């Protein structure tokens, strides 16, 4: 199978990228008038068939950066279609979102896509694969499953994308990814997108990519430019009350409240829901069934859910432009995850605000976050309320009164 060969000129605007008339027209229709920096950097290289490592955070338009060249180079003459491009994503939600963006970019072109992820009956996916598709998006586990069952044919693949590669390695997908890459044709184009480039990613790239071009758009300060970030130092037992006050004060258009564990997420959700103060509350975490997660994401996207209590399962990639507030009810274990969580707001240059509830023991973790984003979080006004309750009018900075010495010791002195 051959790819459509695309010539390129200097890539600055979409018009200057020599895109097909159908793609150019569709981009205008969907309101993509100017490429984002990652698109301006990546699309021309991808069209020239280079292997590319794109370091970019989510919300910068990176999906279109790899999807546009793939769509442009697909061979649509083969019938029935066989998979030509495979995109691996760390979570089901992200895979679904990537597929939706591809369909949007394909516009009226008749491109068949198939999304493979666990938690859904494999039969439906097999039927869809059999019907023929050009582009497959999937999570590594389910893709392996299909490879083992021989229901996914990869011999005509000419492009593999590893989206959110650092996250895929974090959650232990490395062996699966390597297995998949080994089964794909050697002569292929590989694109790797990652917010960070730790040594494991570079090792993977060295092993499975051919002379990759590196483009870096991970502006660490980006988050501090468009997202106002605050913290409140609050003891664990006061967190819930402060969260309620915060939500009442802020009245977010839509918000995600992040918790660290699945159990903690479920508990907080129930408390908020039963509290009755907020009506449009939902939750999403890994203990829910896939259909329940899908329903919840749909409601959140449609704006029917205003407050989503979630684990880091939605910490990456999820793109909903109305999210005005991110609240870290529990700060993340890894400071890198902080960047991803707050990146759910301020999408495509919109304004956003992030609050983190930090317990007195988590000072070091707060510092680590500040070092990662290279900026200091501001103290929120609610800190006064917390301090008032905590210290009941006592100045916390005043020296503590000397402890009374019990009389029998005093006698001994
Ligand atoms: P991503 O980083 O791929 O999750 O994209 C973030 C959001 O930006 C998505 O809603 C895209 O539809 C949107 N987007 C991507 N590229 C452009 C562009 N060139 N112009 C306007 N919106 C874009």
PDB file of C-alpha atoms and ligand atoms in Angstrom, residues 14 31-36 39 57-64 97 101 104 317 319 347-348, ligand 1:
ATOM      1  CA  UNK A  14      -2.593  26.082   7.073  1.00  0.00           C
ATOM      2  CA  UNK A  31     -13.038  27.110  12.816  1.00  0.00           C
ATOM      3  CA  UNK A  32      -9.356  26.166  12.709  1.00  0.00           C
ATOM      4  CA  UNK A  33      -8.052  29.309  11.028  1.00  0.00           C
ATOM      5  CA  UNK A  34      -4.484  29.268  12.299  1.00  0.00           C
ATOM      6  CA  UNK A  35      -2.279  26.343  13.284  1.00  0.00           C
ATOM      7  CA  UNK A  36      -1.252  26.192  16.916  1.00  0.00           C
ATOM      8  CA  UNK A  39       0.717  22.039  14.578  1.00  0.00           C
ATOM      9  CA  UNK A  57       1.182  19.543  26.897  1.00  0.00           C
ATOM     10  CA  UNK A  58      -2.450  18.749  26.192  1.00  0.00           C
ATOM     11  CA  UNK A  59      -4.799  21.500  25.151  1.00  0.00           C
ATOM     12  CA  UNK A  60      -2.327  22.819  22.614  1.00  0.00           C
ATOM     13  CA  UNK A  61      -3.909  21.154  19.598  1.00  0.00           C
ATOM     14  CA  UNK A  62      -1.597  18.151  19.475  1.00  0.00           C
ATOM     15  CA  UNK A  63      -4.295  15.719  18.331  1.00  0.00           C
ATOM     16  CA  UNK A  64      -4.837  17.643  15.119  1.00  0.00           C
ATOM     17  CA  UNK A  97     -11.721  11.868  22.276  1.00  0.00           C
ATOM     18  CA  UNK A 101     -11.299  14.736  16.745  1.00  0.00           C
ATOM     19  CA  UNK A 104     -14.216  16.059  12.940  1.00  0.00           C
ATOM     20  CA  UNK A 317      -5.970  14.937  27.593  1.00  0.00           C
ATOM     21  CA  UNK A 319     -10.760  18.457  26.419  1.00  0.00           C
ATOM     22  CA  UNK A 347      -8.120  25.188  27.012  1.00  0.00           C
ATOM     23  CA  UNK A 348      -7.047  26.907  23.824  1.00  0.00           C
TER      24      UNK A 348
HETATM   25  P1  LIG B   1      -5.855  18.908  21.981  1.00  0.00           P
HETATM   26  O1  LIG B   1      -4.609  19.515  22.533  1.00  0.00           O
HETATM   27  O2  LIG B   1      -5.590  18.086  20.789  1.00  0.00           O
HETATM   28  O3  LIG B   1      -6.640  18.204  23.045  1.00  0.00           O
HETATM   29  O4  LIG B   1      -6.788  20.121  21.425  1.00  0.00           O
HETATM   30  C1  LIG B   1      -7.394  21.057  22.260  1.00  0.00           C
HETATM   31  C2  LIG B   1      -8.575  21.765  21.598  1.00  0.00           C
HETATM   32  O5  LIG B   1      -8.148  22.667  20.598  1.00  0.00           O
HETATM   33  C3  LIG B   1      -9.572  20.859  20.879  1.00  0.00           C
HETATM   34  O6  LIG B   1     -10.874  21.271  21.233  1.00  0.00           O
HETATM   35  C4  LIG B   1      -9.360  21.133  19.422  1.00  0.00           C
HETATM   36  O7  LIG B   1     -10.548  20.941  18.694  1.00  0.00           O
HETATM   37  C5  LIG B   1      -8.927  22.576  19.413  1.00  0.00           C
HETATM   38  N1  LIG B   1      -8.018  22.961  18.305  1.00  0.00           N
HETATM   39  C6  LIG B   1      -6.962  22.243  17.873  1.00  0.00           C
HETATM   40  N2  LIG B   1      -6.326  22.895  16.890  1.00  0.00           N
HETATM   41  C7  LIG B   1      -6.971  24.061  16.697  1.00  0.00           C
HETATM   42  C8  LIG B   1      -6.773  25.186  15.824  1.00  0.00           C
HETATM   43  N3  LIG B   1      -5.773  25.223  14.953  1.00  0.00           N
HETATM   44  N4  LIG B   1      -7.656  26.212  15.908  1.00  0.00           N
HETATM   45  C9  LIG B   1      -8.671  26.181  16.804  1.00  0.00           C
HETATM   46  N5  LIG B   1      -8.919  25.161  17.654  1.00  0.00           N
HETATM   47  C10 LIG B   1      -8.070  24.110  17.618  1.00  0.00           C
END
